[in-house]
């Protein structure tokens, strides 16, 4: 299985992913690294590497092969706010016989802003700029995923909640 941790920046995906690995006997696979690889041969489109048509099938192929090689669960901490992109990836993984459990780690805008403001200065603005897109994506995210509120909840507890839901 793959546990996909979605949500905007500052929601706690990376920290929760680390906590989940121990609970699930899983490995973290961050699809963002596929995007980093594509930056070398292809200039990043304005916006995001997720907009590269090649990114999504490469994520599917790479995750399916890593999953087959390890034989165990993977945890993917990756924000995807475009429904079509998520469908391409999740449907592709399902076609490979891999179950995807999609979770959205959520916090209200004020809490997200507080967390982002504590980030490294070089990435703050980029993360703040994505809050509107996250709020716009919430309707489809709430329909396609299990939403877990992370405001005031330690990452270890969020991870236990997710672990209980997939086991």
Coordinates of C-alpha atoms in Angstrom, one line a residue:
X1 CA 0.0 0.0 0.0
X2 CA 0.9 3.6 -0.3
X3 CA -0.2 6.2 2.2
X4 CA -0.3 9.6 0.4
X5 CA -0.1 12.5 2.7
X6 CA -1.5 15.6 1.0
X7 CA -2.2 19.1 2.3
X8 CA -0.6 22.4 1.8
X9 CA 2.8 23.5 3.1
X10 CA 3.0 23.7 6.8
X11 CA 0.3 21.0 7.4
X12 CA 2.9 18.6 8.8
X13 CA 3.3 16.1 6.0
X14 CA 7.1 15.5 6.3
X15 CA 7.1 15.2 10.1
X16 CA 4.0 12.9 10.1
X17 CA 5.6 10.8 7.3
X18 CA 8.7 10.2 9.5
X19 CA 6.5 9.1 12.4
X20 CA 4.4 6.8 10.1
X21 CA 7.4 4.8 8.9
X22 CA 8.0 3.3 12.3
X23 CA 4.3 2.5 12.9
X24 CA 3.8 0.9 9.5
X25 CA 7.2 -0.5 8.8
X26 CA 7.2 1.7 5.8
X27 CA 9.7 3.8 3.8
X28 CA 9.2 7.4 2.8
X29 CA 9.1 8.0 -0.9
X30 CA 8.8 11.7 -1.7
X31 CA 7.5 12.2 -5.3
X32 CA 9.1 15.7 -5.3
X33 CA 12.4 14.0 -6.0
X34 CA 11.1 12.9 -9.4
X35 CA 10.3 16.5 -10.1
X36 CA 13.9 17.5 -9.1
X37 CA 15.3 15.0 -11.6
X38 CA 13.1 16.5 -14.4
X39 CA 14.5 20.0 -13.7
X40 CA 17.8 19.1 -15.3
X41 CA 16.6 18.1 -18.8
X42 CA 13.5 20.3 -18.8
X43 CA 13.2 23.9 -17.6
X44 CA 10.5 24.0 -14.9
X45 CA 7.3 25.4 -16.3
X46 CA 6.0 28.5 -14.7
X47 CA 4.3 27.4 -11.6
X48 CA 5.3 23.9 -10.6
X49 CA 7.2 20.8 -11.9
X50 CA 3.9 18.9 -11.4
X51 CA 2.7 20.7 -14.5
X52 CA 5.2 18.7 -16.6
X53 CA 3.2 16.0 -18.3
X54 CA 6.1 13.6 -17.7
X55 CA 6.1 14.0 -13.9
X56 CA 2.9 12.1 -13.2
X57 CA 3.6 8.9 -15.1
X58 CA 7.2 8.9 -13.8
X59 CA 5.9 9.1 -10.3
X60 CA 3.6 6.2 -10.9
X61 CA 6.3 4.1 -12.6
X62 CA 8.9 4.9 -10.0
X63 CA 6.6 4.3 -7.0
X64 CA 5.3 1.0 -8.4
X65 CA 8.9 -0.2 -9.0
X66 CA 10.1 0.9 -5.5
X67 CA 7.0 -0.7 -4.0
X68 CA 7.6 -4.0 -5.8
X69 CA 11.3 -3.9 -4.9
X70 CA 10.8 -3.2 -1.2
X71 CA 7.6 -5.3 -0.8
X72 CA 6.4 -3.0 1.9
X73 CA 4.3 0.1 2.3
X74 CA 5.4 3.5 1.2
X75 CA 4.5 6.9 2.6
X76 CA 4.4 9.8 0.1
X77 CA 4.4 13.3 1.7
X78 CA 3.4 15.3 -1.4
X79 CA 1.1 18.2 -1.9
X80 CA -1.1 17.8 -5.0
X81 CA -3.8 20.5 -5.4
X82 CA -4.8 19.7 -9.0
X83 CA -7.5 17.0 -9.0
X84 CA -6.6 15.7 -12.5
X85 CA -3.0 15.2 -11.4
X86 CA -4.0 13.3 -8.3
X87 CA -6.3 11.1 -10.4
X88 CA -3.6 10.3 -12.9
X89 CA -1.3 9.2 -10.2
X90 CA -3.8 7.3 -8.0
X91 CA -5.4 5.6 -10.9
X92 CA -2.0 4.6 -12.3
X93 CA -1.0 3.1 -9.0
X94 CA -4.3 1.3 -8.7
X95 CA -3.8 -0.1 -12.2
X96 CA -0.4 -1.5 -10.9
X97 CA -2.3 -3.3 -8.1
X98 CA -1.3 -0.9 -5.4
X99 CA -3.8 0.4 -2.9
X100 CA -3.5 4.1 -2.2
X101 CA -4.8 5.6 1.1
X102 CA -5.1 9.3 0.5
X103 CA -5.0 11.6 3.6
X104 CA -5.2 15.4 3.7
X105 CA -3.4 16.9 6.7
X106 CA -5.3 20.1 7.4
X107 CA -5.0 23.1 9.6
X108 CA -6.9 26.4 9.4
X109 CA -5.3 29.3 7.5
X110 CA -4.1 31.1 10.7
X111 CA -2.3 28.0 12.0
X112 CA -0.8 27.4 8.6
X113 CA 0.4 31.0 8.3
X114 CA 1.9 30.7 11.8
X115 CA 3.8 27.5 10.9
X116 CA 5.0 28.9 7.5
X117 CA 6.2 32.1 9.1
X118 CA 8.5 30.0 11.2
X119 CA 10.0 28.4 8.0
X120 CA 13.3 29.3 6.3
X121 CA 13.1 32.8 4.9
X122 CA 13.8 31.6 1.3
X123 CA 10.7 29.4 1.1
X124 CA 8.2 31.4 3.2
X125 CA 6.6 33.4 0.5
X126 CA 6.3 30.6 -2.0
X127 CA 4.5 28.6 0.7
X128 CA 2.2 31.5 1.7
X129 CA 1.4 32.0 -2.0
X130 CA -0.1 28.5 -2.1
X131 CA -2.7 29.0 0.7
X132 CA -5.3 30.2 -1.7
X133 CA -4.8 27.3 -4.1
X134 CA -5.1 24.9 -1.2
X135 CA -8.4 26.5 0.0
X136 CA -9.7 26.3 -3.6
X137 CA -8.8 22.6 -3.8
X138 CA -10.4 21.7 -0.4
X139 CA -13.8 20.7 -1.9
X140 CA -12.3 17.9 -4.1
X141 CA -9.8 17.0 -1.5
X142 CA -12.5 16.5 1.1
X143 CA -14.4 14.2 -1.3
X144 CA -11.4 12.1 -2.3
X145 CA -9.4 11.8 1.0
X146 CA -9.6 11.4 4.7
X147 CA -9.0 14.8 6.3
X148 CA -7.0 14.8 9.5
X149 CA -6.9 18.1 11.4
X150 CA -3.3 18.7 12.5
X151 CA -3.9 22.0 14.4
X152 CA -3.0 21.4 18.0
X153 CA -2.3 17.7 17.4
X154 CA 1.3 16.5 17.7
X155 CA 2.6 14.7 14.6
X156 CA 3.0 11.4 16.5
X157 CA -0.7 11.5 17.3
X158 CA -1.6 12.3 13.7
X159 CA 0.6 9.4 12.6
X160 CA -1.2 7.0 15.0
X161 CA -4.6 8.2 13.7
X162 CA -3.5 7.4 10.1
X163 CA -1.9 4.1 11.1
X164 CA -5.1 3.0 12.8
X165 CA -7.1 4.0 9.7
X166 CA -5.0 1.9 7.3
X167 CA -4.5 -1.2 9.5

